CSV table of C-alpha atoms and ligand atoms in Angstrom, one decimal:
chain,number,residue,atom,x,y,z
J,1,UNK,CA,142.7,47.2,55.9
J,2,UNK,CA,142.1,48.7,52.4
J,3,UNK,CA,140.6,46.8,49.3
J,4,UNK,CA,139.0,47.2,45.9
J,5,UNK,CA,135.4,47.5,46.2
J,6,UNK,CA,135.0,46.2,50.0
J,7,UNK,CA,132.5,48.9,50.7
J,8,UNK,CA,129.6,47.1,50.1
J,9,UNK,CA,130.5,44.2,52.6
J,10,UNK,CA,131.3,44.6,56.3
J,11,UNK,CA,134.7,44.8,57.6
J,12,UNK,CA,134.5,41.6,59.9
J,13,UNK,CA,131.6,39.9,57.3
J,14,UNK,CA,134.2,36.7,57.9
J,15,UNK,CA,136.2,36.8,60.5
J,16,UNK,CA,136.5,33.6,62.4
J,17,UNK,CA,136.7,31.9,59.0
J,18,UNK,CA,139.6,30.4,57.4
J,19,UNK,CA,140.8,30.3,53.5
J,20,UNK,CA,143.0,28.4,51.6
J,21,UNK,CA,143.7,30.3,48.4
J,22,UNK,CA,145.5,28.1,46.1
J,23,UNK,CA,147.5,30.8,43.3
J,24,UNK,CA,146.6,33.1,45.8
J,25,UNK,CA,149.7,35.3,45.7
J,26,UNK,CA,149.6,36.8,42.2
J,27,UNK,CA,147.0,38.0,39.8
J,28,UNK,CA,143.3,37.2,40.6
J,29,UNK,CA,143.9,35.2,43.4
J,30,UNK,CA,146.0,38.2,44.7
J,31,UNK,CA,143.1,40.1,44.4
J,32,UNK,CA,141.1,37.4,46.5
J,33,UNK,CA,143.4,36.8,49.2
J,34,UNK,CA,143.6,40.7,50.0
J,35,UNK,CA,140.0,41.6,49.6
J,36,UNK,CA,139.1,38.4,52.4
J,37,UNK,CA,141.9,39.1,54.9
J,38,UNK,CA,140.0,42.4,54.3
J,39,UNK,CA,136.7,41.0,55.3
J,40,UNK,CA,138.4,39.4,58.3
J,41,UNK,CA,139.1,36.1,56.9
J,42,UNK,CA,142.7,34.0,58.0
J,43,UNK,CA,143.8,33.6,54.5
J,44,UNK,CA,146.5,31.2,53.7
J,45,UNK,CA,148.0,31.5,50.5
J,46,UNK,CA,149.8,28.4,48.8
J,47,UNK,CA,151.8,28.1,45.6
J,48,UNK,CA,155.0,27.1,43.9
J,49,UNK,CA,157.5,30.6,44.3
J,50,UNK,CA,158.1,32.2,47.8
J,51,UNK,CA,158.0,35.4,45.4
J,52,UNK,CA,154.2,34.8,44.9
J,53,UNK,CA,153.4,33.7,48.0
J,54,UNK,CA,155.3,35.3,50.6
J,55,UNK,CA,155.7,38.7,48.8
J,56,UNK,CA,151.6,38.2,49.2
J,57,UNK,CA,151.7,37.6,52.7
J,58,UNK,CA,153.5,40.2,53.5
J,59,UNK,CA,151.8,42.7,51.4
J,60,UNK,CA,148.7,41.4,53.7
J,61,UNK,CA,150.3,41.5,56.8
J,62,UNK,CA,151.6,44.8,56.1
J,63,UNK,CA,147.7,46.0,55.3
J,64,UNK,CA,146.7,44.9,58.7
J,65,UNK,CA,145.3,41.5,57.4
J,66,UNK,CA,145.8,37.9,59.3
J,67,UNK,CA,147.6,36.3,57.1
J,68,UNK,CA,150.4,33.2,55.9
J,69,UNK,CA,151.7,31.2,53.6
J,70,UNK,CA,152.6,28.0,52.3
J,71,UNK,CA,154.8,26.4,49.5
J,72,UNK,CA,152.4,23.8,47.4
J,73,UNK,CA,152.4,22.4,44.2
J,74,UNK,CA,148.9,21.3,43.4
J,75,UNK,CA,149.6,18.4,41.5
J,76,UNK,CA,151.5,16.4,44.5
J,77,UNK,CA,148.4,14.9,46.2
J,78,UNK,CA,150.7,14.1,48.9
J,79,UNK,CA,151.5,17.5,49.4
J,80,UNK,CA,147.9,18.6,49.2
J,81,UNK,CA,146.9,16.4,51.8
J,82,UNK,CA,150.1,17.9,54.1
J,83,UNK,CA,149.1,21.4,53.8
J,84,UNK,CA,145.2,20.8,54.7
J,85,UNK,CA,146.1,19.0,57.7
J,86,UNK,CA,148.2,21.4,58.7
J,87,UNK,CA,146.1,24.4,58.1
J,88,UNK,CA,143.1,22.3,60.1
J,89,UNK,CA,145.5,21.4,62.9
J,90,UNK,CA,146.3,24.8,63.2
J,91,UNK,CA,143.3,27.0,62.6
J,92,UNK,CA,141.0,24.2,64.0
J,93,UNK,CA,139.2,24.6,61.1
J,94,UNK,CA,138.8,25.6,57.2
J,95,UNK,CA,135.8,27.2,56.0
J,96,UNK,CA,137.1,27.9,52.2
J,97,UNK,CA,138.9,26.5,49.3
J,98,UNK,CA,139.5,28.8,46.8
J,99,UNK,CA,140.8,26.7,44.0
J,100,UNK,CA,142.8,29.3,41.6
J,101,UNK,CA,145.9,28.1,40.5
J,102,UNK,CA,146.1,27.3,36.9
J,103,UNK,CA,148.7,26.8,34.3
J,104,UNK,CA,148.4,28.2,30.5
J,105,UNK,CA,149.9,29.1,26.9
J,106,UNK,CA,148.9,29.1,23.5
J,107,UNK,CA,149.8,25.6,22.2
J,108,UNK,CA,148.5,24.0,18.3
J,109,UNK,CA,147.1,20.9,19.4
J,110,UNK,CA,148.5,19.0,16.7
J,111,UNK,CA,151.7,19.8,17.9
J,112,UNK,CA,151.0,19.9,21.8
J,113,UNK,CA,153.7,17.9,23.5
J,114,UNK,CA,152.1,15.0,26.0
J,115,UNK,CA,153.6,16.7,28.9
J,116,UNK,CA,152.5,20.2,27.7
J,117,UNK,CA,149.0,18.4,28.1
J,118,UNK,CA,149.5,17.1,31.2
J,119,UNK,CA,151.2,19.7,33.1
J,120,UNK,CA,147.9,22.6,31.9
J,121,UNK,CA,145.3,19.5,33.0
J,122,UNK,CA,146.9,18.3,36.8
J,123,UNK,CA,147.4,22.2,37.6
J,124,UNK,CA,143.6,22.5,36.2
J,125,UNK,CA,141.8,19.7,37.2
J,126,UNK,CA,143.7,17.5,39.0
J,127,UNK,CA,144.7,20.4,41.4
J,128,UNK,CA,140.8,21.0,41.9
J,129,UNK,CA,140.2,17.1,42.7
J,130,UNK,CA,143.3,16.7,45.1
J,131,UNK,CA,142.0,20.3,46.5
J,132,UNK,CA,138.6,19.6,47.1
J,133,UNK,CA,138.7,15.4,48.2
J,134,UNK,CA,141.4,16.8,50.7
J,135,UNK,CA,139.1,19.6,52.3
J,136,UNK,CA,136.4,17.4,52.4
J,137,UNK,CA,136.5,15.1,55.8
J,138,UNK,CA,137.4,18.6,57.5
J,139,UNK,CA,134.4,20.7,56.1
J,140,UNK,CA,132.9,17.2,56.7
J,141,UNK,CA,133.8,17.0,60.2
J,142,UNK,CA,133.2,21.1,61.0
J,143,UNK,CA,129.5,20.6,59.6
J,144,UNK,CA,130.4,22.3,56.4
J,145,UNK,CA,132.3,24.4,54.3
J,146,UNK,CA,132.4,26.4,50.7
J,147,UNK,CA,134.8,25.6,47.6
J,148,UNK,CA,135.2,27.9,44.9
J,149,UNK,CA,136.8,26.7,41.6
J,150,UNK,CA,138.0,29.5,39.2
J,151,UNK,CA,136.8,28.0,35.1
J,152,UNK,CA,136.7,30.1,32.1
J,153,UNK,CA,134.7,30.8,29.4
J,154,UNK,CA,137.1,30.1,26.2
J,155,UNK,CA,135.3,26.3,26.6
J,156,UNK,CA,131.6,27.9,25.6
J,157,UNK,CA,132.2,27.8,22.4
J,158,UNK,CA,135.7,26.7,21.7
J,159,UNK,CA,139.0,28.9,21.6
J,160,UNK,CA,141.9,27.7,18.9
J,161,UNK,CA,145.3,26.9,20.8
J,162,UNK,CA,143.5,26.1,23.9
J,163,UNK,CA,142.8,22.4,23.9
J,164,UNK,CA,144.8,22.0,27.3
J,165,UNK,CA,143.4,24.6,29.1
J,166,UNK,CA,139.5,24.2,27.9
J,167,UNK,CA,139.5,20.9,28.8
J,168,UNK,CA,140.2,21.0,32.0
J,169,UNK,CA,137.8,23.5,32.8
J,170,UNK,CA,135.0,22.5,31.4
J,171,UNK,CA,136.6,19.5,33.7
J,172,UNK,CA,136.1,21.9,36.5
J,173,UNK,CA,132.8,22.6,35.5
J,174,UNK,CA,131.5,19.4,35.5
J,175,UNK,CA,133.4,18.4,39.3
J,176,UNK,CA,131.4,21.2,40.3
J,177,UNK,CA,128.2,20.6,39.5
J,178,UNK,CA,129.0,16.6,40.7
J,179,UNK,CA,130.6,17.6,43.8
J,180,UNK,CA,127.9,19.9,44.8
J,181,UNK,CA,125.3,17.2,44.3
J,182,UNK,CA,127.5,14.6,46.2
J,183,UNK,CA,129.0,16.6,48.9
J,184,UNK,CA,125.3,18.7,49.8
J,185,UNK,CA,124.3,16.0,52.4
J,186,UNK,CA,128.0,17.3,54.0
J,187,UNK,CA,126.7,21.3,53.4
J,188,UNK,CA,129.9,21.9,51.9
J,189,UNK,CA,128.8,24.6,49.0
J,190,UNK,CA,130.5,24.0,45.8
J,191,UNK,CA,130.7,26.6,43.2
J,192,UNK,CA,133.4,28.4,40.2
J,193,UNK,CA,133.4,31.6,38.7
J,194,UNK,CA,134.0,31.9,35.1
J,195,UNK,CA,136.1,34.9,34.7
J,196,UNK,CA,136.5,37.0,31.9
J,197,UNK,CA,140.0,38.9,30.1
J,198,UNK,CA,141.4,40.0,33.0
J,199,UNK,CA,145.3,41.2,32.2
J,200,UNK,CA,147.0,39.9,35.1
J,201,UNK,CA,150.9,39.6,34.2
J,202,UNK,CA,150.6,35.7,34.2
J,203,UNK,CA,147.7,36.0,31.8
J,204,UNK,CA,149.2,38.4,29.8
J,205,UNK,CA,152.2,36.1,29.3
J,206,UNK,CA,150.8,32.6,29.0
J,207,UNK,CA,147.9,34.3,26.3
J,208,UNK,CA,150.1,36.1,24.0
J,209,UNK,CA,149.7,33.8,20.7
J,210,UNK,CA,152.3,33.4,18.5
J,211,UNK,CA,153.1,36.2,15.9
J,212,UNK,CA,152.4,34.1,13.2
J,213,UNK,CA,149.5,32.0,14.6
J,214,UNK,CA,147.2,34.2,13.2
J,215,UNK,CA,145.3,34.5,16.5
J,216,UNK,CA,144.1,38.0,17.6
J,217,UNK,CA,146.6,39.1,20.8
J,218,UNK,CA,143.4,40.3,22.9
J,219,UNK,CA,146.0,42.1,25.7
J,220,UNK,CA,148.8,43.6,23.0
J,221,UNK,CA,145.7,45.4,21.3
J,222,UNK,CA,144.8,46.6,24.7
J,223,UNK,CA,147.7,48.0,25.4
J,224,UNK,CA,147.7,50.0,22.0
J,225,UNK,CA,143.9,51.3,22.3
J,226,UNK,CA,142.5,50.0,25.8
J,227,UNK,CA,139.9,51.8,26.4
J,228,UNK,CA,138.5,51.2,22.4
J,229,UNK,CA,139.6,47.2,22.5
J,230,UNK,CA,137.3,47.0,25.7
J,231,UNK,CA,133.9,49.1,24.4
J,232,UNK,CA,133.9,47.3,20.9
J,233,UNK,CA,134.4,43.5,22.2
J,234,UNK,CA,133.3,43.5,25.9
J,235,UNK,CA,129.9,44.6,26.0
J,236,UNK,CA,130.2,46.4,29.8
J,237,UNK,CA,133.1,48.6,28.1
J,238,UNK,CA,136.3,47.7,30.2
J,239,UNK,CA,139.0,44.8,30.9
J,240,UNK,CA,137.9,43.0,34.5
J,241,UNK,CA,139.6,43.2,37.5
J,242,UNK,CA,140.7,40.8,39.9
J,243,UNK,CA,138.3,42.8,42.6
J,244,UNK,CA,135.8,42.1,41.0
J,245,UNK,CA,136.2,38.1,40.5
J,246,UNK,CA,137.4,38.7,44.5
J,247,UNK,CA,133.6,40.2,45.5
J,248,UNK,CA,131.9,37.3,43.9
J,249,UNK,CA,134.2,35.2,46.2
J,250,UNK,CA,133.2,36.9,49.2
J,251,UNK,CA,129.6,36.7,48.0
J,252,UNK,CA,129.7,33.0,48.1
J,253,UNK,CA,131.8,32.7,51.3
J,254,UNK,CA,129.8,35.1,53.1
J,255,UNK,CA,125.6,33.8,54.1
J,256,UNK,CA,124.4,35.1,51.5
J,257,UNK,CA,125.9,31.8,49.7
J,258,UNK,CA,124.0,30.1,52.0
J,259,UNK,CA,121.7,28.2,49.4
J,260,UNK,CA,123.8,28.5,46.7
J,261,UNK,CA,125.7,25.2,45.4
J,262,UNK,CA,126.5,23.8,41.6
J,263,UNK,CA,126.6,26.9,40.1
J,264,UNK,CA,129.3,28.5,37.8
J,265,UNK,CA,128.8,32.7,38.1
J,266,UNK,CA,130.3,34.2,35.0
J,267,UNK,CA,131.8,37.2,35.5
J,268,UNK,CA,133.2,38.8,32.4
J,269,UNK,CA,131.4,42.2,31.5
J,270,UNK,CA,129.2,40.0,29.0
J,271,UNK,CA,132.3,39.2,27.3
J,272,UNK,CA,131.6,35.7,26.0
J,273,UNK,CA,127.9,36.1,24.9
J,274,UNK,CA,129.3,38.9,22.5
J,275,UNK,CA,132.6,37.6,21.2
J,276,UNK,CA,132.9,37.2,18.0
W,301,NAP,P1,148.1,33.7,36.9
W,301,NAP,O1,148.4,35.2,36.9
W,301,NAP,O2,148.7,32.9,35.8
W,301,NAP,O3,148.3,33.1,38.3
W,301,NAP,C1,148.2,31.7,38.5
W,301,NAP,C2,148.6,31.4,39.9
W,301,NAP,O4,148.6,30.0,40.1
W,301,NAP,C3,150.0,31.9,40.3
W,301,NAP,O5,149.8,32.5,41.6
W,301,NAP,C4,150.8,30.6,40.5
W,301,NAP,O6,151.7,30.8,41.5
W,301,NAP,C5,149.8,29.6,40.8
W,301,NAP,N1,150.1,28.3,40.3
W,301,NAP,C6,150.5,27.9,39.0
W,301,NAP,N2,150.7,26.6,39.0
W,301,NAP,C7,150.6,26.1,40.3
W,301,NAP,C8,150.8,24.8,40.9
W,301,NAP,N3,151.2,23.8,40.2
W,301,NAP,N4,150.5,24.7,42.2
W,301,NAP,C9,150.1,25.8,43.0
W,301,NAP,N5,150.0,27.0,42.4
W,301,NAP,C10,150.2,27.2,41.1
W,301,NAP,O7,146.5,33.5,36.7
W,301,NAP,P2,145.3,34.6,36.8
W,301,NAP,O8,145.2,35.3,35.5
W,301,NAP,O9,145.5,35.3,38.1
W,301,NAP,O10,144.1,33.6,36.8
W,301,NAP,C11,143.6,33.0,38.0
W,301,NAP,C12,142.6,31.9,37.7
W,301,NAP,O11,141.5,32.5,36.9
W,301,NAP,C13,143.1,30.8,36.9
W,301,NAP,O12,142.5,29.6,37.3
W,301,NAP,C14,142.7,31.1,35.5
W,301,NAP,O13,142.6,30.0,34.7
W,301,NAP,C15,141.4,31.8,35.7
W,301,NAP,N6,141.0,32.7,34.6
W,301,NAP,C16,141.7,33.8,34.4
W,301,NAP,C17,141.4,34.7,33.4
W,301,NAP,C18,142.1,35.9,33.1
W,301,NAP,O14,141.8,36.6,32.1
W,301,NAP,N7,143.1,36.4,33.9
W,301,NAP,C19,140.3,34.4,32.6
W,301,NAP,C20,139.6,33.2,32.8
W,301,NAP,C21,140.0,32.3,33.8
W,301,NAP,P3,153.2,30.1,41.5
W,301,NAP,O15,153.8,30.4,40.2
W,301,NAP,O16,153.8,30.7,42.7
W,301,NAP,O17,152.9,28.6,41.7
């Protein structure tokens, strides 16, 4: 099956695993998805709209992958809990959680409406709690497992607009590092990846500011002058992909994440440490 960058890894690097990819039928966690069913992984994608998630599925299936798909809404714990079981009594097992799915805008924060709030932090970081706790007695029981949070960077050092969304991950950051501590005894790995701009259509939607906010639009400029947006603000001179968030994934799902828990990779071209 054909992928972004798999050359490096071995076609059946993870087969005999299983994946929940939460978000995992659009944008980065498109790009995830494909490049583990490439690998050899079962991936099971689970979001809100069959036209994310099953469009995925059979863009997998159609690639050769082993693939399905679910309907989830991270914030209904119940739910959560419905889709694990089933994907354990199924598979007999679940070696990953990749937790992906996010919400986001540009919002003033003296303006942000309580539910705008709270939909950006239970997609966030509740989704990543009810994720995780639910995975949990199965990696438990199985003798171990990996989770993967996606977080950000905007939360290093502040990012106008973005009260919502920085919150909840430096949120996720913080479950991380706690639930890698806690959950070590277990073996279940616990890690994120900090991804930088990366103009997937949802991101290019929900981080288009305002007109008259005053905020830079990072992706309209990119469309103007691409190539020149990327070499003067992202030090590694281009926009990420979601391959290349996908390969740290593998990384850490693969052995070589064997000894690797609490950590948050940023991958962003050097993005943050430059921006201005
Ligand atoms: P995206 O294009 O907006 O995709 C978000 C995905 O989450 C969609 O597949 C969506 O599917 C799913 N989702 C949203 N709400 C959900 C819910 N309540 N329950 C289940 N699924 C839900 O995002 P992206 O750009 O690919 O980013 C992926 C991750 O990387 C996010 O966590 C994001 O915060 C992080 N990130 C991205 C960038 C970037 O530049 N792209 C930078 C830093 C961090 P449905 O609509 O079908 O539910």
């Amino acid at each position: 099956m054909a992928s972004d960058n798999t050359s490096i890894f071995r076609d059946d690097l993870l087969r005999g695993q299983v994946g929940l990819i939460t978000g995992g039928g659009s944008g980065i966690g498109l790009g995830i998805s494909e490049l583990l069913a490439s690998l050899g992984m079962h991936v099971v994608i689970a979001s809100r709209k069959p036209e994310h998630f099953d469009t995925a599925r059979d863009r997998i299936l159609a690639a050769g992958g082993s693939v399905s798909s679910v309907a989830l809404d991270v914030r209904d714990v119940e739910r959560v809990r419905a889709v694990v079981d089933d994907v354990s009594n199924t598979h007999g097992r679940l070696d990953l959680l990749v937790n992906n799915a996010a919400g986001n805008f540009y919002a003033p924060s003296a303006t942000l409406s309580p539910n705008a709030w709270k939909a950006v932090v239970e997609i966030d970081l509740y989704g990543t709690f009810h994720c995780s706790q639910a995975v949990y007695p199965v990696m438990k029981a199985q003798g171990g497992g990996r989770i993967v949070s996606a977080s950000m960077t905007l939360h290093y050092r502040g990012w106008p607009q973005m009260a919502h969304a920085t919150a909840a991950k430096a949120g996720v950051d913080a479950l991380t590092r706690t639930l890698a501590v806690e959950w070590a005894p277990e073996r279940i790995r616990v890690n994120a990846i900090a991804p930088g701009p990366i103009p997937t259509e949802g991101v290019r939607k929900a981080f288009t500011p305002p007109a008259d906010s005053g905020i830079p639009d990072r992706f309209a400029a990119a469309d103007a002058r691409m190539d020149a947006y990327a070499q003067e603000r992202i030090p590694l001179g281009r926009w990420g992909t979601p391959a290349d968030i996908a390969q740290m994934v593998a990384y850490l799902a693969s052995p070589a994440g064997d000894w690797i828990t609490g950590s948050i990779f940023v991958v962003d071209g050097g993005e943050w440490l430059a921006r201005q």
